[in-house]
XYZ file of C-alpha atoms in Angstrom:
758
model
C 87.294 31.202 100.057
C 87.800 27.934 98.386
C 90.446 25.557 99.541
C 91.306 22.225 98.037
C 91.595 20.794 101.522
C 87.891 21.223 102.212
C 86.712 19.463 99.073
C 86.640 15.733 99.317
C 88.199 13.155 97.073
C 84.636 12.180 96.216
C 84.022 15.650 94.781
C 87.151 15.401 92.642
C 86.004 12.034 91.357
C 82.562 13.398 90.644
C 84.062 16.215 88.620
C 86.368 13.870 86.812
C 83.441 11.668 85.863
C 81.569 14.728 84.640
C 84.483 15.866 82.496
C 85.068 12.367 81.214
C 81.418 12.158 80.319
C 81.727 15.378 78.405
C 84.713 14.077 76.493
C 82.876 10.873 75.729
C 79.967 12.772 74.241
C 82.416 14.804 72.233
C 83.370 18.438 71.913
C 81.537 18.650 68.633
C 78.205 17.932 70.269
C 78.971 20.345 73.088
C 79.870 23.219 70.782
C 76.930 22.644 68.413
C 73.992 24.983 68.861
C 70.675 23.210 69.503
C 68.107 23.558 66.756
C 65.565 26.329 67.184
C 62.313 24.417 67.896
C 60.201 27.446 66.963
C 61.159 27.014 63.299
C 58.825 24.019 63.018
C 55.556 25.757 63.891
C 55.781 29.366 62.777
C 52.444 30.976 61.970
C 51.843 33.065 58.875
C 53.925 36.242 59.057
C 56.067 35.111 62.014
C 59.845 35.163 62.122
C 62.007 33.650 64.818
C 65.372 34.906 65.992
C 66.334 32.217 68.495
C 64.562 29.565 70.629
C 63.113 32.288 72.847
C 61.586 34.842 70.475
C 59.107 35.186 67.605
C 58.021 38.478 66.021
C 55.184 38.670 63.491
C 54.642 41.237 60.778
C 51.574 42.508 62.673
C 53.847 43.326 65.622
C 52.917 40.329 67.761
C 55.967 39.663 69.900
C 56.055 36.209 71.535
C 58.583 35.351 74.216
C 59.088 31.721 75.203
C 59.236 31.085 78.947
C 61.196 27.826 78.925
C 60.292 26.951 82.510
C 56.883 25.971 83.871
C 54.675 28.545 85.571
C 53.316 26.845 88.673
C 52.450 29.940 90.657
C 55.992 31.133 91.291
C 55.837 34.037 88.826
C 58.701 32.905 86.619
C 56.516 33.313 83.533
C 56.624 37.090 83.899
C 60.192 37.518 85.086
C 61.658 35.231 82.422
C 59.912 37.325 79.770
C 61.139 40.493 81.471
C 64.757 39.369 81.024
C 64.349 39.245 77.253
C 62.007 42.246 76.997
C 64.495 44.410 78.864
C 67.159 43.898 76.234
C 64.756 43.874 73.288
C 63.505 47.300 74.333
C 59.841 46.410 74.544
C 57.400 46.682 77.424
C 55.765 43.650 78.986
C 52.417 44.964 77.732
C 53.676 44.468 74.189
C 54.503 40.803 74.501
C 52.727 37.473 74.648
C 54.338 34.708 76.677
C 54.191 30.994 75.872
C 55.615 27.939 77.575
C 57.034 26.705 74.287
C 57.624 23.152 73.107
C 59.722 20.433 74.696
C 63.221 20.912 73.329
C 66.855 20.264 74.090
C 67.366 23.990 73.438
C 65.860 24.636 76.878
C 68.167 22.368 78.889
C 68.716 23.324 82.514
C 72.409 23.954 83.196
C 72.008 25.918 86.428
C 70.271 23.132 88.346
C 72.950 20.677 87.238
C 75.744 23.046 88.300
C 74.109 23.679 91.665
C 73.889 19.938 92.150
C 77.642 19.710 92.432
C 78.560 17.959 95.696
C 80.228 20.955 97.295
C 79.078 23.970 99.313
C 77.594 26.877 97.415
C 79.861 29.320 99.245
C 82.915 27.620 97.757
C 83.932 29.764 94.789
C 87.568 28.879 94.166
C 89.149 27.275 91.128
C 88.296 23.700 92.056
C 84.674 24.482 92.872
C 84.115 26.523 89.750
C 85.809 23.871 87.619
C 83.446 21.235 88.965
C 80.439 23.423 88.299
C 81.737 24.152 84.821
C 82.129 20.448 84.107
C 78.567 19.799 85.204
C 77.404 22.636 82.969
C 79.025 20.808 80.041
C 77.247 17.587 80.977
C 73.946 19.477 81.297
C 74.175 20.606 77.700
C 75.110 17.162 76.475
C 72.263 15.358 78.220
C 69.925 18.308 77.518
C 67.123 17.710 79.995
C 64.520 20.463 80.177
C 62.981 20.748 83.609
C 61.800 23.287 86.154
C 63.251 22.832 89.608
C 66.019 23.644 92.023
C 64.997 27.332 92.125
C 67.114 27.598 89.003
C 64.910 29.381 86.436
C 66.335 32.887 86.842
C 69.896 31.702 87.457
C 69.826 29.608 84.304
C 68.305 32.300 82.104
C 69.737 35.515 83.494
C 72.341 35.570 80.739
C 70.616 33.403 78.112
C 67.445 35.451 77.786
C 69.122 38.832 78.040
C 71.557 37.846 75.287
C 68.636 36.538 73.217
C 66.870 39.887 73.548
C 69.992 41.952 72.885
C 70.930 39.903 69.809
C 67.426 40.294 68.376
C 67.520 44.037 69.057
C 70.780 44.375 67.139
C 69.455 42.188 64.307
C 66.453 44.499 63.978
C 68.750 47.502 63.875
C 70.921 45.802 61.236
C 67.841 45.210 59.072
C 66.805 48.848 59.412
C 70.333 50.053 58.624
C 70.371 47.983 55.452
C 66.920 49.224 54.445
C 67.743 52.900 55.079
C 71.412 52.656 54.038
C 72.672 54.156 57.298
C 75.170 53.073 59.934
C 73.801 50.721 62.578
C 75.403 52.890 65.228
C 73.159 55.789 64.246
C 70.029 53.827 65.195
C 68.218 53.496 68.469
C 65.333 51.377 69.753
C 62.354 52.189 71.914
C 59.172 50.298 72.780
C 59.315 47.952 69.802
C 60.470 50.486 67.227
C 63.807 51.153 65.516
C 64.510 54.875 65.271
C 66.852 56.931 63.055
C 66.768 60.284 64.789
C 68.835 62.125 62.177
C 66.291 61.474 59.420
C 63.198 61.063 61.549
C 62.566 57.606 60.115
C 61.198 54.750 62.187
C 59.995 51.203 61.682
C 58.234 48.790 64.003
C 59.813 45.488 64.901
C 57.030 43.765 62.981
C 57.906 45.637 59.805
C 61.541 44.585 60.103
C 61.135 41.091 61.562
C 61.501 38.967 58.425
C 64.558 40.837 57.209
C 66.013 41.002 60.711
C 65.744 37.266 61.343
C 68.326 36.765 58.571
C 70.848 38.677 60.709
C 70.162 36.486 63.721
C 73.404 35.044 65.023
C 75.479 37.341 62.808
C 75.482 40.517 64.916
C 77.359 41.499 68.037
C 75.296 42.688 70.960
C 76.199 44.240 74.275
C 73.998 43.889 77.310
C 72.600 46.993 78.964
C 74.311 48.121 82.151
C 72.124 47.653 85.198
C 71.765 51.430 85.518
C 69.799 51.408 82.232
C 67.300 48.739 83.276
C 63.710 49.904 83.049
C 61.919 46.597 83.765
C 64.303 44.404 85.724
C 64.774 45.218 89.382
C 61.275 46.687 89.624
C 57.942 45.056 90.545
C 56.017 43.949 87.455
C 52.336 42.978 87.142
C 52.071 39.195 86.768
C 51.196 38.358 83.158
C 49.442 35.134 84.227
C 47.199 36.754 86.826
C 44.269 37.964 84.714
C 43.650 34.503 83.285
C 43.842 32.971 86.749
C 41.499 35.376 88.527
C 38.967 35.190 85.691
C 38.949 31.395 85.618
C 40.317 31.064 82.104
C 40.879 27.457 80.936
C 44.652 27.483 81.263
C 45.455 24.497 83.472
C 46.006 20.912 82.409
C 42.702 19.870 83.908
C 40.984 22.407 81.600
C 42.206 20.792 78.359
C 39.247 20.087 76.092
C 39.713 18.442 72.677
C 37.263 17.217 70.047
C 36.336 13.559 70.468
C 37.983 13.350 73.874
C 37.365 10.487 76.306
C 38.058 10.560 80.027
C 39.925 8.179 82.289
C 41.061 7.559 85.808
C 43.284 4.965 87.471
C 43.448 2.905 90.632
C 47.020 1.780 91.277
C 48.104 -0.691 93.943
C 48.189 1.319 97.180
C 51.132 -0.713 98.424
C 54.147 0.741 96.539
C 55.719 -1.789 94.201
C 52.860 -4.256 94.680
C 51.257 -6.161 91.808
C 47.633 -6.810 90.856
C 46.649 -10.362 91.791
C 43.270 -10.164 90.032
C 40.395 -7.791 89.370
C 36.772 -7.956 88.246
C 35.888 -5.080 85.941
C 32.420 -6.373 84.983
C 30.481 -4.188 87.464
C 32.115 -1.119 85.936
C 31.684 -2.179 82.322
C 27.891 -2.167 82.685
C 27.778 1.335 84.155
C 26.552 4.277 82.007
C 29.204 5.907 79.851
C 31.971 3.374 80.550
C 33.948 2.485 77.431
C 36.703 0.198 78.684
C 38.323 -1.202 81.797
C 41.972 -2.116 81.292
C 44.959 -3.248 83.314
C 47.881 -0.879 83.839
C 51.410 -2.254 84.139
C 53.927 0.537 84.330
C 57.274 1.201 86.049
C 55.259 3.530 88.299
C 52.738 0.966 89.460
C 50.259 -1.749 88.613
C 46.516 -1.293 88.706
C 43.457 -0.660 86.572
C 42.174 2.194 84.408
C 38.629 3.078 83.464
C 37.789 4.960 80.266
C 34.410 6.706 80.155
C 32.540 9.563 78.548
C 33.218 11.900 81.478
C 35.528 12.047 84.468
C 32.858 11.559 87.132
C 31.603 8.377 85.521
C 35.186 7.111 85.311
C 35.645 7.830 89.034
C 32.444 6.017 90.006
C 33.204 3.040 87.780
C 36.711 2.712 89.209
C 35.210 2.534 92.704
C 32.951 -0.330 91.588
C 35.831 -2.568 90.526
C 36.968 -5.194 92.988
C 40.734 -5.730 92.971
C 42.982 -8.111 94.850
C 46.322 -6.445 95.469
C 49.610 -8.067 96.361
C 51.616 -6.345 99.046
C 54.555 -4.291 97.837
C 58.134 -4.767 99.046
C 57.913 -2.211 101.843
C 57.681 -2.530 105.617
C 54.081 -2.527 106.747
C 54.258 0.376 109.199
C 55.880 3.721 109.844
C 57.416 2.330 113.016
C 59.186 -0.403 111.041
C 60.471 2.179 108.561
C 61.811 4.338 111.373
C 63.522 1.270 112.801
C 65.431 0.892 109.524
C 66.601 4.490 109.884
C 67.747 3.786 113.412
C 69.607 0.717 112.195
C 71.335 2.821 109.537
C 72.463 5.280 112.211
C 73.700 2.380 114.339
C 75.566 0.871 111.379
C 78.887 1.669 109.787
C 77.911 2.283 106.131
C 78.181 6.005 105.440
C 79.545 8.688 103.152
C 80.725 12.208 103.801
C 81.211 15.046 101.338
C 83.167 17.483 103.475
C 85.256 17.101 106.613
C 86.988 19.869 108.512
C 89.777 19.168 111.017
C 89.685 15.916 112.958
C 86.343 15.716 114.776
C 86.844 12.099 115.886
C 90.050 13.035 117.706
C 88.309 15.901 119.522
C 85.475 13.621 120.639
C 87.942 10.977 121.796
C 89.501 13.485 124.188
C 86.258 15.213 125.269
C 84.804 15.159 128.765
C 81.212 14.093 129.282
C 80.341 17.560 130.601
C 81.420 19.213 127.359
C 79.150 17.088 125.149
C 75.818 18.047 123.610
C 73.831 15.283 121.899
C 70.452 15.133 120.190
C 68.380 12.955 117.858
C 65.882 14.329 115.329
C 63.165 12.829 113.158
C 60.992 14.039 110.280
C 58.222 12.147 108.450
C 57.307 11.461 104.848
C 55.440 14.380 103.263
C 53.105 14.706 100.298
C 53.376 17.581 97.807
C 49.590 18.060 97.996
C 49.239 20.255 94.914
C 45.861 21.938 94.556
C 45.278 20.855 90.939
C 44.931 17.046 90.851
C 47.380 15.078 88.758
C 46.217 14.988 85.165
C 47.421 14.619 81.595
C 45.784 14.372 78.206
C 47.330 12.152 75.546
C 46.611 11.423 71.915
C 48.368 8.473 70.266
C 48.038 7.947 66.535
C 49.846 5.806 63.997
C 52.282 8.642 63.355
C 53.041 10.136 66.730
C 52.031 11.250 70.225
C 50.751 14.530 71.643
C 50.575 15.176 75.378
C 49.024 18.125 77.200
C 50.199 18.205 80.807
C 50.901 20.576 83.706
C 54.461 19.376 84.024
C 57.925 20.360 85.256
C 59.847 18.117 82.849
C 58.645 18.080 79.217
C 61.683 16.280 77.825
C 61.335 13.650 80.572
C 57.794 13.066 79.311
C 59.246 12.712 75.822
C 61.569 9.984 77.096
C 58.669 8.191 78.754
C 56.432 8.485 75.684
C 59.195 7.159 73.467
C 59.749 4.232 75.830
C 56.062 3.323 75.729
C 55.262 3.893 72.054
C 58.613 3.498 70.328
C 58.270 6.821 68.527
C 61.339 9.028 68.158
C 61.291 12.287 70.105
C 60.538 14.332 66.997
C 57.206 12.485 66.761
C 56.297 13.338 70.356
C 54.865 16.762 71.086
C 54.481 17.952 74.671
C 52.229 20.923 75.454
C 53.013 22.438 78.848
C 49.952 24.049 80.428
C 49.863 26.186 83.558
C 50.400 24.160 86.734
C 48.051 24.330 89.700
C 50.999 23.878 92.061
C 54.121 21.820 91.522
C 56.580 21.819 94.463
C 58.550 19.086 92.685
C 55.592 16.700 92.249
C 55.060 17.421 88.568
C 58.586 16.624 87.481
C 57.454 13.034 87.965
C 56.159 11.559 84.676
C 53.852 8.931 86.210
C 50.556 10.636 85.387
C 51.697 11.240 81.773
C 52.913 7.632 81.566
C 49.464 6.285 82.479
C 47.703 8.701 80.112
C 49.897 7.587 77.202
C 49.346 3.894 77.971
C 45.582 4.398 78.066
C 45.600 6.517 74.886
C 47.582 3.807 73.137
C 44.617 1.487 73.714
C 42.248 4.076 72.198
C 44.323 5.208 69.205
C 43.094 8.305 67.449
C 41.070 9.638 70.395
C 42.489 12.029 72.986
C 42.267 10.682 76.536
C 42.170 12.997 79.513
C 43.375 11.169 82.608
C 42.485 12.728 85.973
C 43.526 11.254 89.285
C 41.446 11.578 92.397
C 43.290 13.417 95.157
C 43.241 10.180 97.125
C 45.097 8.468 94.281
C 47.815 11.113 94.436
C 48.158 11.364 98.192
C 48.279 7.608 98.732
C 50.925 6.942 96.097
C 53.484 9.724 96.314
C 56.314 10.124 95.537
C 56.960 11.716 98.919
C 59.528 13.855 100.664
C 61.509 11.124 102.415
C 61.461 10.310 106.081
C 64.773 11.176 107.765
C 66.422 10.665 111.116
C 69.664 12.090 112.457
C 72.003 12.098 115.412
C 74.096 15.123 116.244
C 76.771 15.606 118.836
C 79.069 18.497 119.718
C 82.008 19.224 121.972
C 81.935 22.685 123.538
C 85.045 24.567 124.594
C 85.490 26.461 127.851
C 83.685 29.482 126.407
C 80.653 27.428 125.393
C 81.549 27.555 121.696
C 81.428 24.465 119.447
C 84.873 22.897 119.151
C 83.671 19.913 117.108
C 80.405 18.746 115.548
C 79.513 15.372 114.034
C 76.138 14.699 112.486
C 74.783 11.495 110.971
C 71.733 11.606 108.702
C 69.751 8.527 107.641
C 67.242 8.727 104.820
C 66.272 7.074 101.534
C 68.015 8.569 98.509
C 65.833 10.925 96.478
C 68.254 10.834 93.539
C 68.327 7.035 93.361
C 64.557 6.770 93.704
C 63.686 9.503 91.198
C 66.235 8.690 88.504
C 65.335 5.026 88.829
C 61.791 5.975 87.807
C 62.734 8.434 85.061
C 65.526 6.393 83.486
C 65.199 2.767 84.678
C 68.155 1.598 82.592
C 70.529 4.182 84.083
C 72.752 2.715 86.833
C 72.512 4.858 89.977
C 75.046 4.542 92.753
C 77.414 6.440 94.976
C 76.614 9.202 97.458
C 73.580 11.469 97.215
C 74.387 15.033 98.215
C 70.687 15.895 98.431
C 70.612 13.590 101.472
C 72.997 15.997 103.236
C 72.010 19.349 101.691
C 71.383 21.864 104.432
C 73.903 20.254 106.792
C 77.306 19.526 105.260
C 77.247 22.648 103.106
C 76.464 25.396 105.623
C 79.198 28.017 106.113
C 79.652 27.717 109.897
C 83.241 28.135 111.029
C 83.509 25.070 113.245
C 87.082 23.842 113.279
C 86.307 20.144 113.470
C 83.190 19.190 111.565
C 81.692 16.266 109.651
C 78.228 15.218 108.476
C 77.734 11.566 107.470
C 75.028 10.318 105.135
C 73.420 6.893 105.622
C 71.227 5.682 102.764
C 68.187 3.710 103.867
C 67.033 1.111 101.357
C 63.250 1.493 101.203
C 60.950 0.938 98.228
C 58.626 3.799 99.188
C 58.907 6.201 96.214
C 60.536 9.490 97.239
C 61.066 12.586 95.128
C 61.875 16.256 94.965
C 59.721 18.064 97.552
C 60.125 21.837 97.872
C 63.742 22.498 98.968
C 64.505 18.726 98.862
C 67.216 17.764 101.400
C 67.340 21.277 102.828
C 63.756 20.793 103.998
C 64.706 18.241 106.662
C 68.415 18.864 107.208
C 67.920 22.539 107.991
C 65.403 21.608 110.689
C 67.871 19.203 112.256
C 71.030 21.242 111.770
C 69.613 24.581 112.876
C 67.818 23.028 115.831
C 71.163 21.620 116.925
C 72.947 24.957 116.465
C 70.291 26.380 118.777
C 70.894 23.583 121.266
C 74.624 24.320 121.186
C 73.928 27.979 121.844
C 71.747 27.298 124.872
C 74.060 24.603 126.260
C 76.976 27.005 125.985
C 75.108 29.967 127.444
C 75.211 31.858 124.143
C 72.590 34.032 122.502
C 71.431 31.946 119.461
C 71.634 34.853 117.078
C 74.968 36.108 118.403
C 76.490 32.619 118.159
C 75.403 32.283 114.548
C 76.749 35.735 113.842
C 80.119 34.747 115.260
C 80.320 31.407 113.438
C 79.261 32.927 110.102
C 81.501 35.981 110.420
C 83.603 35.139 107.358
C 80.617 35.555 105.045
C 79.284 39.102 104.570
C 76.072 37.869 102.960
C 75.328 35.712 106.011
C 76.042 38.572 108.387
C 73.870 40.834 106.274
C 70.755 38.699 106.559
C 71.335 37.956 110.246
C 71.787 41.616 111.118
C 68.785 42.579 109.015
C 66.481 40.011 110.588
C 67.732 41.032 114.041
C 66.788 44.623 113.224
C 63.397 43.638 111.766
C 62.431 41.490 114.744
C 64.016 43.781 117.362
C 65.871 40.690 118.569
C 67.652 42.519 121.370
C 64.380 43.851 122.829
C 62.732 41.406 125.236
C 59.166 40.359 124.445
C 56.340 40.483 126.993
C 55.776 37.411 129.152
C 54.050 34.646 127.217
C 55.821 35.446 123.966
C 59.155 34.298 122.539
C 61.328 34.256 119.431
C 63.411 31.652 117.654
C 65.730 32.051 114.701
C 67.363 29.958 112.035
C 69.656 30.442 109.061
C 70.201 28.568 105.803
C 72.120 28.996 102.582
C 70.094 27.071 100.025
C 69.782 27.258 96.239
C 72.276 30.130 96.288
C 70.211 32.398 98.531
C 71.227 33.378 102.057
C 68.230 33.479 104.396
C 67.733 34.236 108.088
C 64.312 33.974 109.683
C 62.888 34.791 113.104
C 59.578 33.295 114.251
C 57.569 34.782 117.115
C 55.134 32.657 119.106
C 52.687 33.435 121.878
C 51.002 31.395 124.591
C 47.216 31.301 124.123
C 45.881 29.648 127.272
C 48.240 26.734 126.976
C 48.182 26.523 123.187
C 50.783 28.163 120.973
C 50.103 30.655 118.196
C 52.612 31.542 115.509
C 52.207 35.307 115.438
C 55.001 36.764 113.299
C 57.702 35.679 110.886
C 60.576 37.950 109.882
C 62.688 36.986 106.898
C 65.824 38.546 105.413
C 67.035 37.039 102.129
C 70.013 37.743 99.898
C 69.910 36.254 96.377
C 72.648 38.527 95.029
C 70.422 40.110 92.373
C 66.713 40.791 92.782
C 64.925 40.876 89.426
C 61.402 41.513 90.746
C 61.324 42.439 94.432
C 57.560 42.075 94.842
C 57.466 38.614 93.330
C 60.611 37.540 95.181
C 59.014 38.522 98.495
C 55.852 36.641 97.515
C 57.941 33.537 96.890
C 59.618 33.804 100.263
C 56.205 34.143 101.944
C 54.913 31.167 99.999
C 57.899 29.076 101.069
C 57.437 30.131 104.701
C 53.786 29.072 104.721
C 54.625 25.795 102.999
C 57.268 25.085 105.639
C 55.010 26.077 108.537
C 52.301 23.725 107.241
C 54.779 20.854 107.294
C 56.254 21.791 110.667
C 52.929 22.120 112.410
C 50.808 19.222 111.249
C 51.621 17.376 108.034
C 52.889 13.806 107.780
C 52.410 10.708 105.677
C 52.253 7.498 107.686
C 51.896 3.816 106.787
C 49.893 0.971 108.300
C 49.399 -2.490 106.800
C 51.704 -1.501 103.951
C 49.594 1.431 102.696
C 49.416 5.178 103.299
C 46.918 6.251 105.955
C 46.245 9.820 104.773
C 44.067 10.462 101.725
C 43.016 14.099 101.377
C 43.143 17.525 103.021
C 40.853 16.407 105.860
C 43.749 14.405 107.310
C 46.653 16.215 105.614
C 45.738 19.824 106.225
C 47.747 22.939 105.353
C 48.039 26.087 107.428
C 44.647 27.827 107.550
C 44.250 31.572 107.018
C 43.326 32.117 110.675
C 46.635 30.479 111.661
C 48.704 32.547 109.250
C 51.232 34.819 110.999
C 52.147 38.327 109.897
C 55.144 37.917 107.579
C 57.764 40.590 106.842
C 60.407 40.072 104.161
C 63.412 42.256 103.364
C 65.823 41.652 100.483
C 69.552 42.335 100.276
C 72.040 42.126 97.413
C 75.404 41.390 99.034
C 75.931 37.880 97.662
C 78.447 37.499 94.857
C 76.361 34.817 93.130
C 72.751 34.803 92.042
C 70.350 32.694 94.074
C 66.850 31.314 93.626
C 63.480 32.279 95.089
C 61.082 29.346 95.004
C 62.579 27.175 97.707
C 64.913 29.087 100.085
C 62.043 30.468 102.204
C 60.972 26.991 103.327
C 63.952 25.440 105.189
C 64.678 27.957 107.994
C 61.111 28.456 109.164
C 60.749 24.930 110.581
C 63.694 25.116 113.010
C 62.967 28.778 113.753
C 59.499 27.736 114.941
C 60.815 24.846 117.047
C 63.487 27.127 118.514
C 60.849 29.736 119.361
C 58.717 27.141 121.128
C 61.783 26.084 123.135
C 62.395 29.723 124.063
C 58.765 29.993 125.210
C 58.317 26.684 127.021
C 61.814 25.398 127.751
C 60.934 22.120 126.040
C 62.981 21.051 123.024
C 61.013 19.410 120.196
C 63.080 17.245 117.910
C 60.346 15.482 115.941
C 58.054 16.847 113.235
C 55.227 17.510 112.933
C 55.099 19.493 116.141
C 51.386 18.759 116.588
C 52.341 15.407 118.147
C 53.713 17.210 121.179
C 52.428 20.783 120.993
C 48.913 22.195 120.842
C 49.012 24.914 118.205
C 46.266 27.394 117.320
């Protein structure tokens, strides 16, 4: 239930700003349909119906997947949404990423970014989300993130397919002089049963495209779905398992040169001087140039292959200035502590009067804890890379990216070309996790290509260059306290979270001229917006001003706040003599979707059945990116070391479009979260990052991988995402399991500092 009383004045102001922004841009712009970008590059015989579909006279059907495929399977499921309504099989279609275009703006991610809990669904909450949807269309940024691909396109792509289907039927009706209602469709063919006539979509495409936008179309009822709701073979898998050249690093163009960069390892630091002569005399080296970009200062080497560029870059001596950051991790943590000790804060949601309850509380009724998490790298498997070609008339960029229109902005800023002169080709991504929404690698490639006009330049970073420069998941520190009542239940909870602002850092890089201020709800996501019924409750955010670049790491603020918040819920349960699962069940009782996943994971893990000595369970819950998730982790003592043996996960995204792929995404998120919880961290010494590659920033190995079981439910009233919600609960569930096994509470990640894990 929504209630105005639980939504802060800040949220009202945010919505008002959004609406005002929409008015400022004008209703005309909002109501105007974006141009169909496919019109510009149609091949011989092709017709396009909308920005998502092309059909050729030879029956080639091409569906545009407007979000990046980075291993999450969206490529197939996005196409399935349109194919379902078009009445074609997935075997009949080709899928493309499509061009950068305002037609593919992301409204769902913007709506979900509203500073209010996702379980709020009343008039005020929906009005705010609606206002942000208006702004999303007006600013028209195309990006992949926020687990929003299916939510954003569930209606768009189905309507696109249904409208095209009806246009094809209208063309056939005109050709055969029959009523449209007498026609049916099946597997790419329009059928007139009464006369026995039929025509393929290819035969009708050119005539049908003229009806596009002029026909009424109804969506199929769910009971008629033949593709959606069922597991589908991944359309990207054959190319991947056969090593096809589909990734950005595979781009190969005639006349191409190769480049790499060395950027100041101290964030924000300048280049004092460098000597490129040793590199210039090396075989294959074409140029050594200085790089001065909003993303860093350093040098670039251009050569006739990537390896020679790497070796030449190593040969260059550079004197770096220190950047404006503290020199060590300890000093950075001290700034977080100071923020928690200070008075500057913001809060997005307050229930009751927690300060009054604490003022009257006895010492015996208090529970207090402090938590800490480190910086993290995205550590994608495919190194950062981009290929750019700058000519006198425009720019082309080939890049594994999550934000093609952001790259357009960057390219325009560098070259001065209008967006219609800048073409972005999105390749497959060898992992993203939020790293490839950053335009830094494309920025450098464009700057280098501008110095070598007319020749494509493929820029490849070393992994060390990526891992030592970020952007990173931010460090965060929090203090929680609770007052328990006589029954051991939480009467009041106050949490304070200190961290750099991801929004301020990221938008400052993407759009340097855009003023960024005010609260950042991503700093509190996973804490302030969880549906626990605690009468007196407040979470405060404390922004820490640090120049270390931070960005969108898988599940963003939920990744650290869920660890802290769910660890503290567990501490409350134990301090009050409550079963951790039963307490959560009681506090989440007003939300059937929450109860559903908790009861399901209890059943899957046999929570009420004691484990043998030397084994234990821990659980955690999170509502993130619209999906309700409960997870139980089992651990076992192995001669004093701890093994993670099993993970049980119950998730409720409201609607499951591909159950097999959804489960795969939850497993992927669980393993990503376990890797971070167990051993990953980015640390600083002497103003630079200490880790450089997988040898000192390792992920979970296959021999450490637990057995993972995932079950899916569909009780939620709203649709949720898949890519990120598996990650947040597994970290606290693991720490809670270790507490249940050893009796020692671990409040700092990674756990490897205090626990020996196998």
